[in-house]
CSV table of C-alpha atoms in Angstrom, one decimal:
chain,number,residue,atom,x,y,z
A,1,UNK,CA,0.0,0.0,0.0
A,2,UNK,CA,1.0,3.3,-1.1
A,3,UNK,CA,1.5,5.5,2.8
A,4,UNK,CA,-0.8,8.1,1.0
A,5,UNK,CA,-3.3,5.3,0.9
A,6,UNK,CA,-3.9,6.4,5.2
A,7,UNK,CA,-6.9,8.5,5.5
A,8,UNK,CA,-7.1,7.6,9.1
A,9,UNK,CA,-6.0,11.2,10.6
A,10,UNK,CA,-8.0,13.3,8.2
A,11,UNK,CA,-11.2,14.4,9.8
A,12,UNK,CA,-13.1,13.9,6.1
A,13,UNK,CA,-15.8,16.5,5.7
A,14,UNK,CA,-19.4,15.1,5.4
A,15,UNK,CA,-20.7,16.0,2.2
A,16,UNK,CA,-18.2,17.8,-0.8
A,17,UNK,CA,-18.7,18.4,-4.9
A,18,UNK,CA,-17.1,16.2,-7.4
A,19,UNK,CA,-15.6,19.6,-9.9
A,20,UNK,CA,-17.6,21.2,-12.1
A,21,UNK,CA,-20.1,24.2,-11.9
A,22,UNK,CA,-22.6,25.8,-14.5
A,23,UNK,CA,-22.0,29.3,-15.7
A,24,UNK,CA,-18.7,31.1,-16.2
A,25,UNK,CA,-18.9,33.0,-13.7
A,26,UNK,CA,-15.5,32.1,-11.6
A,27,UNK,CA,-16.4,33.9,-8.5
A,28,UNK,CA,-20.3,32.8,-8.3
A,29,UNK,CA,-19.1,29.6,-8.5
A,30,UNK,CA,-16.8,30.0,-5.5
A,31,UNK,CA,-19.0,31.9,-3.6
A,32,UNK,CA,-21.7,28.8,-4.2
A,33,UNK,CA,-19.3,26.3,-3.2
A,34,UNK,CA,-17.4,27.8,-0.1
A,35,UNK,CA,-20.9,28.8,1.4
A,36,UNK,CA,-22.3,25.1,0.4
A,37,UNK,CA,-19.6,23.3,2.6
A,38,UNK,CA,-18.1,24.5,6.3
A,39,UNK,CA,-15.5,22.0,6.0
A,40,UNK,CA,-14.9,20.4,2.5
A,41,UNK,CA,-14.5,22.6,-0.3
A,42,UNK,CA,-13.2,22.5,-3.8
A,43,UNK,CA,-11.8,24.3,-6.5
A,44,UNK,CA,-14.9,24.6,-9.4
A,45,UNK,CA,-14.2,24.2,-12.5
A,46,UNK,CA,-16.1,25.8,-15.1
A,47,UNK,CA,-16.3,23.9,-18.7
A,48,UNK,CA,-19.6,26.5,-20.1
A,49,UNK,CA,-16.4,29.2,-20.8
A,50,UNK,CA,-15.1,26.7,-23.6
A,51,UNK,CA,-12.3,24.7,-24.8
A,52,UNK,CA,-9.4,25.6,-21.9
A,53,UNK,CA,-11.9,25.3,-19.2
A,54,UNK,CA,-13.0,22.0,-20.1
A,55,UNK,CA,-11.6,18.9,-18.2
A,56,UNK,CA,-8.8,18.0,-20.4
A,57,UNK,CA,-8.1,21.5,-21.4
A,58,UNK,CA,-7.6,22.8,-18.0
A,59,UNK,CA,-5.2,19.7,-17.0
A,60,UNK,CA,-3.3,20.1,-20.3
A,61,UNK,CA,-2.7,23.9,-19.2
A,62,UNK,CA,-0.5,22.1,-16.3
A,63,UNK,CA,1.1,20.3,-18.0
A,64,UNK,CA,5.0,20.9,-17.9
A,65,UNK,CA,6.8,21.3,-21.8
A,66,UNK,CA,4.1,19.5,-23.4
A,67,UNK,CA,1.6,21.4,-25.0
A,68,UNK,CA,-1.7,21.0,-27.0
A,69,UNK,CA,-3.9,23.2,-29.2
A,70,UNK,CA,-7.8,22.2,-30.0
A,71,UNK,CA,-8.7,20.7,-33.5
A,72,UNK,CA,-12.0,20.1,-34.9
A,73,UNK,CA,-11.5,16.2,-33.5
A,74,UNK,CA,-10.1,17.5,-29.8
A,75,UNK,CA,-7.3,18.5,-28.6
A,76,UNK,CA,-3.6,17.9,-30.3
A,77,UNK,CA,-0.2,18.3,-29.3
A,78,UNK,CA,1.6,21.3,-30.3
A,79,UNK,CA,5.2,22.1,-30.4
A,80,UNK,CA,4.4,25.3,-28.3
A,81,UNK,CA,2.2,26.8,-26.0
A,82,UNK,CA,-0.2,28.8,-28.4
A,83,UNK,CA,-3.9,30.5,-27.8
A,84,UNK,CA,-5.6,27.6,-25.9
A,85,UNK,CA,-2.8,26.7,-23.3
A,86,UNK,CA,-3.0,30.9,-22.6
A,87,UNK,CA,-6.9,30.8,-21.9
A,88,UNK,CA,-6.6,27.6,-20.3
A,89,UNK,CA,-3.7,29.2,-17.9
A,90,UNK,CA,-6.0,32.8,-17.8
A,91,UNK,CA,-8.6,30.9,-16.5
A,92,UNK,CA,-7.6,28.9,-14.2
A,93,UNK,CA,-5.6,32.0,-12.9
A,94,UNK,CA,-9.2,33.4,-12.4
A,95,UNK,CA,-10.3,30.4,-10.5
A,96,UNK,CA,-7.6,30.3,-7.7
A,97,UNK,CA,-8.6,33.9,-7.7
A,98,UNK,CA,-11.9,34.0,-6.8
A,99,UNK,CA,-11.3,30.6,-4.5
A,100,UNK,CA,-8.7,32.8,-2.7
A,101,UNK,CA,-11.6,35.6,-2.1
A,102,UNK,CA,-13.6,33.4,-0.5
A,103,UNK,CA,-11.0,31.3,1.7
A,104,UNK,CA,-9.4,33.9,3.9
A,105,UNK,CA,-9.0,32.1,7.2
A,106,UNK,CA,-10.5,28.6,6.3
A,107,UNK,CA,-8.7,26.0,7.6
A,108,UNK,CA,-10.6,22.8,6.2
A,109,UNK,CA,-10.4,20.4,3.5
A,110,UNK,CA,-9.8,21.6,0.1
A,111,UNK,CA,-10.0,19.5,-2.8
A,112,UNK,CA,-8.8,20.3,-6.4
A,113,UNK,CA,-9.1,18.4,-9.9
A,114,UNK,CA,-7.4,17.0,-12.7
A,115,UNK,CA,-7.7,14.6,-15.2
A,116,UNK,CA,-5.7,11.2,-14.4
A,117,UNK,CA,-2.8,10.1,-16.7
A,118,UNK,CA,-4.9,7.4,-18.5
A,119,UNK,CA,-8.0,9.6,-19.4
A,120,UNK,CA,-5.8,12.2,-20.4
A,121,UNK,CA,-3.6,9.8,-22.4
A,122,UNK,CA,-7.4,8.3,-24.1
A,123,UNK,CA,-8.1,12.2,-24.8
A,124,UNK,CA,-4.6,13.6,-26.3
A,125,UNK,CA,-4.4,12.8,-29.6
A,126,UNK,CA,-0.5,13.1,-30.9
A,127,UNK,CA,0.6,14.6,-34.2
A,128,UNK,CA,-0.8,11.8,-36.8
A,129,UNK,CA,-4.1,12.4,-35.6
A,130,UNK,CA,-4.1,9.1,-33.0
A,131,UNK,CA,-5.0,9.1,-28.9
A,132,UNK,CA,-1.2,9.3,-26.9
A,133,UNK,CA,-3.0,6.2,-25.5
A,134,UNK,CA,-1.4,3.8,-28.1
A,135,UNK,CA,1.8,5.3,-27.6
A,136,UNK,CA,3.7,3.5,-23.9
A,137,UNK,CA,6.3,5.9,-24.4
A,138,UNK,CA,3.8,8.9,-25.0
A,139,UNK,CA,1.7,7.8,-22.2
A,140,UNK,CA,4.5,7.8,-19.7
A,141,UNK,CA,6.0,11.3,-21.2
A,142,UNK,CA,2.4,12.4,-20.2
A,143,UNK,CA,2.3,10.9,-17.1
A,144,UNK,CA,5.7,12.4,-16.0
A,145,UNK,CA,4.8,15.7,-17.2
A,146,UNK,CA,1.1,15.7,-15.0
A,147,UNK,CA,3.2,14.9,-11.9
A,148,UNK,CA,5.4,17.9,-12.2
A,149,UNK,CA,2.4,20.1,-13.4
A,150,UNK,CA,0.2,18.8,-10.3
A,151,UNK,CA,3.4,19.4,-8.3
A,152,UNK,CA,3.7,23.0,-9.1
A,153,UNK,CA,-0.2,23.6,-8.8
A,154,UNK,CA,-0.5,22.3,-5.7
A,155,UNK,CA,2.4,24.1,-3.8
A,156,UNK,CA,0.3,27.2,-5.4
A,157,UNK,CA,-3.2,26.2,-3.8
A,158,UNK,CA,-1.1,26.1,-0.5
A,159,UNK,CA,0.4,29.3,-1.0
A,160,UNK,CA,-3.1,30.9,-1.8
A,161,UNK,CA,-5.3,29.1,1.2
A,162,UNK,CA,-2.3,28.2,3.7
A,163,UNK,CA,-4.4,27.0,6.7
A,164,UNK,CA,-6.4,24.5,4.3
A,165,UNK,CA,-5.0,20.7,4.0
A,166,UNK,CA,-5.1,20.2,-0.2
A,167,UNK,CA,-6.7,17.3,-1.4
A,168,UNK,CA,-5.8,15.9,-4.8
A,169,UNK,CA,-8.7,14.9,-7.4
A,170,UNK,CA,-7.9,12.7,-9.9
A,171,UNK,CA,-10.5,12.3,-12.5
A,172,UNK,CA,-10.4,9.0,-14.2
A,173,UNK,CA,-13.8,8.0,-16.6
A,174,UNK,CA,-12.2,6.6,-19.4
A,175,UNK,CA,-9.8,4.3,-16.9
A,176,UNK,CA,-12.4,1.0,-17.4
A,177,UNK,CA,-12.5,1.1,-21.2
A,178,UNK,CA,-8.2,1.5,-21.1
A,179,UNK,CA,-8.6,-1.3,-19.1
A,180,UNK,CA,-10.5,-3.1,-21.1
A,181,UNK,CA,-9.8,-2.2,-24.8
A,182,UNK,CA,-12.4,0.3,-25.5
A,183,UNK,CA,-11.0,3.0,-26.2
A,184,UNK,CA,-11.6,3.6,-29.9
A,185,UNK,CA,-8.8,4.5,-32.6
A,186,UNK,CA,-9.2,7.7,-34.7
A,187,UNK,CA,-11.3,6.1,-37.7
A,188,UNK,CA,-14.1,5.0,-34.9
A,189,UNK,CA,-13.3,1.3,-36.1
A,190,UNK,CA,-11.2,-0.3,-34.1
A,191,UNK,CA,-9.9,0.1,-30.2
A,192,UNK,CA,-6.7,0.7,-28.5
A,193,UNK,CA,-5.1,-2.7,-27.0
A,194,UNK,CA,-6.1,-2.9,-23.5
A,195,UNK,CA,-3.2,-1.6,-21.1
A,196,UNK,CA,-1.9,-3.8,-18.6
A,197,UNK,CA,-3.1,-3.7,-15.1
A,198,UNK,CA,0.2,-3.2,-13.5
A,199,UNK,CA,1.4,-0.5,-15.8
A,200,UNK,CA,-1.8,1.4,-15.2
A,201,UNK,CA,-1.5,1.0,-11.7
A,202,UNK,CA,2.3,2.3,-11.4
A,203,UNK,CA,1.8,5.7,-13.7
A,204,UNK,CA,-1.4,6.0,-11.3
A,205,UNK,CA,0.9,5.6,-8.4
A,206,UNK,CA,3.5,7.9,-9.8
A,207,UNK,CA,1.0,10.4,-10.0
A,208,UNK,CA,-0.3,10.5,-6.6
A,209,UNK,CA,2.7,10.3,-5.5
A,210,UNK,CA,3.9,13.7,-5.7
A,211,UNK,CA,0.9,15.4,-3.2
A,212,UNK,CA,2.1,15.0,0.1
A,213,UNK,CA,-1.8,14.8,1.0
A,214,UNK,CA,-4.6,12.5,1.0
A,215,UNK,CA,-5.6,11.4,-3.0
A,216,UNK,CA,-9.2,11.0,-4.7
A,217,UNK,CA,-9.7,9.0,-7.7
A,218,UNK,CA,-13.0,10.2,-9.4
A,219,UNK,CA,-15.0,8.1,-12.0
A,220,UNK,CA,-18.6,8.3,-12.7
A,221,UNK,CA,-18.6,5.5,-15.3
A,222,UNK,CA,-19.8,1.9,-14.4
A,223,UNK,CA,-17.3,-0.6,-13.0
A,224,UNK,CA,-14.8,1.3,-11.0
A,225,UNK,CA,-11.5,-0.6,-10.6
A,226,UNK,CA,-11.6,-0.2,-6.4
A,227,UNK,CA,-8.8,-2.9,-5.8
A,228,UNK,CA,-6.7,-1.0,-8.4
A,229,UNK,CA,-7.4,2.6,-7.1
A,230,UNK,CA,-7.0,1.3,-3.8
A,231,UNK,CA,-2.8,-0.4,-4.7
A,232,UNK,CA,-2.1,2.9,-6.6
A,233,UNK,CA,-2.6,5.0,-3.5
A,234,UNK,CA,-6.3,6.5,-3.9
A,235,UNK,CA,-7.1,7.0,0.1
A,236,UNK,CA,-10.4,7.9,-1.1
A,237,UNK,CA,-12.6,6.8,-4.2
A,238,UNK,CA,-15.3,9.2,-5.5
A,239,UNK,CA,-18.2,7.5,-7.8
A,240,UNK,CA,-21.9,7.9,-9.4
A,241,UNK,CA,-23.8,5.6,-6.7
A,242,UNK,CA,-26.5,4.4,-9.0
A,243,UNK,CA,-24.1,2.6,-11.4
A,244,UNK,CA,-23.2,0.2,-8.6
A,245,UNK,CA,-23.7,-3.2,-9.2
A,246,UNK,CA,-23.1,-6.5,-6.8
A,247,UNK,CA,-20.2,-7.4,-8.9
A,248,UNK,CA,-18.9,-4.0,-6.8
A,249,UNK,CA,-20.4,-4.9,-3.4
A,250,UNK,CA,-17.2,-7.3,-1.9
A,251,UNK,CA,-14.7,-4.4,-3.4
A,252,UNK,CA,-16.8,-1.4,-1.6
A,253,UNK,CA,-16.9,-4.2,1.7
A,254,UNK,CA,-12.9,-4.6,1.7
A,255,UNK,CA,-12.6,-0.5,0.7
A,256,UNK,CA,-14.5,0.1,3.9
A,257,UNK,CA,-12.3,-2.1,6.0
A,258,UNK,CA,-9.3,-1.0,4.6
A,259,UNK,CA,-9.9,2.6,6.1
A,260,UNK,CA,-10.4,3.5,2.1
A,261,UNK,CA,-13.5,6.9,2.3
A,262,UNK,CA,-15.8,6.5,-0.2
A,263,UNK,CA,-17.2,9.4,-1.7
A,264,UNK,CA,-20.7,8.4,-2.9
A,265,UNK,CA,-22.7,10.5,-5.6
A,266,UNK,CA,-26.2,9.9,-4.6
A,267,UNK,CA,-27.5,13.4,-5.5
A,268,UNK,CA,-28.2,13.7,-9.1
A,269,UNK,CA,-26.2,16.0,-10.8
A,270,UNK,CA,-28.7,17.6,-13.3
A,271,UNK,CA,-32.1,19.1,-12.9
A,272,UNK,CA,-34.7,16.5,-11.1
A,273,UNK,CA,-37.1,16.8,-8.3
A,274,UNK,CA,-34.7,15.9,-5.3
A,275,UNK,CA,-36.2,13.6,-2.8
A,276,UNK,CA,-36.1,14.2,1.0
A,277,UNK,CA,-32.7,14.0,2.4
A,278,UNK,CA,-33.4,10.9,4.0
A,279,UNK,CA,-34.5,9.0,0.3
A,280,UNK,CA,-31.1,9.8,-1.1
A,281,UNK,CA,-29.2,8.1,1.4
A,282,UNK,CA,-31.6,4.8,1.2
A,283,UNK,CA,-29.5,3.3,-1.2
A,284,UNK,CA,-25.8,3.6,1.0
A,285,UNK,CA,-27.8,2.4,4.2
A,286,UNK,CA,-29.1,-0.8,2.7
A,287,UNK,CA,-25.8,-1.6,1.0
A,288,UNK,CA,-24.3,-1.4,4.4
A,289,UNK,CA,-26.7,-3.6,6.0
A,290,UNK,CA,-26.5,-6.3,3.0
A,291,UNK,CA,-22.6,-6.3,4.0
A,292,UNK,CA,-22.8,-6.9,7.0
A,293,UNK,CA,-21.3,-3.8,8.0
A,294,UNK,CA,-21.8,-1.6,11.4
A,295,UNK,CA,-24.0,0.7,10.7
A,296,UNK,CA,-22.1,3.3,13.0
A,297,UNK,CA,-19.5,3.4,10.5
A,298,UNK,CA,-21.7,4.7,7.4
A,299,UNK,CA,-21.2,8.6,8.5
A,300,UNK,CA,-17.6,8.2,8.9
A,301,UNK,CA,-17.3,5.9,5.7
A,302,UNK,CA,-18.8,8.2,3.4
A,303,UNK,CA,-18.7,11.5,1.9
A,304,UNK,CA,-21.8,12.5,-0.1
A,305,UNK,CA,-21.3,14.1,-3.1
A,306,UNK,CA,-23.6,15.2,-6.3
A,307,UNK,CA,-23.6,11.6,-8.9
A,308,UNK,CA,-21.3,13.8,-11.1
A,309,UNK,CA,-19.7,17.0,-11.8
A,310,UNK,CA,-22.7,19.5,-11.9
A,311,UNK,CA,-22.1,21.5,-15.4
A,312,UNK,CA,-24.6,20.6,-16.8
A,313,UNK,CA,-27.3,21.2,-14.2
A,314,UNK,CA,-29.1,25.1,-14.1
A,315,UNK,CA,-27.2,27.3,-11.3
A,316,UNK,CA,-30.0,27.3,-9.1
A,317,UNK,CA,-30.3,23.4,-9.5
A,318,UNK,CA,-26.3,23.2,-8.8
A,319,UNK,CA,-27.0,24.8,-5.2
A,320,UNK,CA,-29.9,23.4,-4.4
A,321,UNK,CA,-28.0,20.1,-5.2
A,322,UNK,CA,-24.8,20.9,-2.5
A,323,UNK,CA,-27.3,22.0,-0.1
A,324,UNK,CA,-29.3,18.6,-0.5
A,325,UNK,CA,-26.0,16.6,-0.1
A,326,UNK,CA,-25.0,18.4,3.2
A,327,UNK,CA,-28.8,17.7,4.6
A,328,UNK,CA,-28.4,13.9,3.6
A,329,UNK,CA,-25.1,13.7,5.2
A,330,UNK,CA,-26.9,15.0,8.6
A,331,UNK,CA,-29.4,12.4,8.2
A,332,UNK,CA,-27.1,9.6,8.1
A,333,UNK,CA,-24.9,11.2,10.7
A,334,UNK,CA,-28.1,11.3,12.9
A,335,UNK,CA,-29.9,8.3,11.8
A,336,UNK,CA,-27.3,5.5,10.6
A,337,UNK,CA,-30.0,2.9,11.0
């Protein structure tokens, strides 16, 4: 086990967001999040702005001496940093900004995202027009580069909120299809050779490595590699709830014993009619109780978090969204049965 893998002296907040926000509005967005949660906030990111803000966009802007420009087919690697790594930089610059407005003297959690080596490698495409994903050496040339990016923007989150302990986010939805050879080529027709277990593991591991801090890996497609995440270092594991199946059920079991948090999207993440705080929590209480597991634990277990980033919900939905997972954490703090 990786030592970051110990979540055991963090005091994990009850309920937190998975990323992204509606709107480009950087200091709304901040302003919603830091008043949603006393004690687990995160950086929003903001995709609505365009191509820089998006997921891989904003993670390529960290990147260290590799760049990447947008085609018509996604984004490319470029030989220099050119008008999309600029806006990507500008605003992200506006981000830690506004986040810094609205942190002076919070001394909680704080969690920040980026896209995880193998989603990013599925999502790069290099010169011929190909994914960096059927590249090795690309792939861990991407990898390296991530690490010292993340490296650099975390030690400026510290510098901006220094009484808040920095999380790491890394967001990993294509990581099951690189797993499994689904990732499809350029023409559409054929897939990418699966990628071995163990490699994906160790860039994974590499990665995490380099935050000093507890480490998030964040999925919200169906079957989440939990024993994988778990080996590579992830001391927590964020995921859409309702894509659970029992296949899951003995990995979530060992997660929980293993001191691994869970951070479990039960609140859906676009416009709905929200149940009662109670209803959304339902689901987590009976998987506990089909476990076998003590009850007592689900509160300390769990942090509840919208099913998936939240750009594409309306901004009033978006806060009425963190508001509902805050009330449904209090429920299962004060009713675990």
């Amino acid at each position: 086990m990786s030592e970051n893998n110990h979540s055991d002296d963090i005091n994990w907040g009850p309920a937190t967001g998975v990323g992204s926000m509606p709107g480009g509005d950087a200091r709304e967005a901040a302003r919603t999040v830091t008043g949603s949660f006393e004690d687990f906030v995160h950086l929003p990111e903001l995709p609505a702005r365009g191509p820089g803000a998006d997921m891989i966009g904003r993670t390529l802007g960290l990147l260290v001496e590799v760049y990447a420009h947008v085609e018509p087919s996604g984004w490319r690697v470029s030989d220099r940093p050119g008008r999309d790594t600029r806006r990507a930089h500008a605003w992200l610059g506006e981000d830690l900004d506004a986040l810094e407005e609205f942190t002076q003297g919070y001394a909680g959690l704080l969690k920040v995202q980026a896209v995880g080596p193998w989603t990013l490698a599925a999502a790069l495409e290099l010169r011929g027009g190909e994914a960096a994903l059927g590249d090795g050496g690309a792939c861990r040339d991407l990898a390296a580069s991530l690490a010292e990016g993340l490296r650099g923007h975390l030690a400026e989150v510290r510098r901006r909120v220094p009484g808040a302990r920095v999380v790491l986010q890394l967001d990993e939805p294509s990581l099951t299809a690189v797993l499994r050879g689904r990732v499809r080529t350029a023409s559409g027709y054929r897939t990418y050779r699966a990628v071995d277990r163990q490699v994906v593991e160790g860039a994974l591991r590499d990665v995490i490595a380099v935050h000093d801090g507890p480490a998030v890996v964040h999925s919200c497609a169906p079957d989440v590699p939990f024993a994988l995440l778990r080996r590579a270092g992830a001391a927590a594991i964020s995921f859409d709830f309702s894509l659970l199946t029992e296949r899951d059920e003995e990995a979530i079991g060992e997660a929980v014993e293993g001191g691994t948090k869970l951070l479990a999207g039960v609140v859906p993440s676009t416009d709905r009619a929200l149940s009662d705080p109670a209803g959304s929590v339902m689901g987590v209480r009976t998987l506990w109780r089909r476990l076998g597991l003590n009850p007592g634990t689900l509160a300390e277990s769990l942090v509840i978090t919208p099913a998936c980033g939240l750009a594409g919900a309306s901004p009033d939905y978006a806060r009425r969204a963190l508001a509902h997972c805050v009330k449904a954490a209090k429920s299962l703090a004060d009713n675990p049965e």
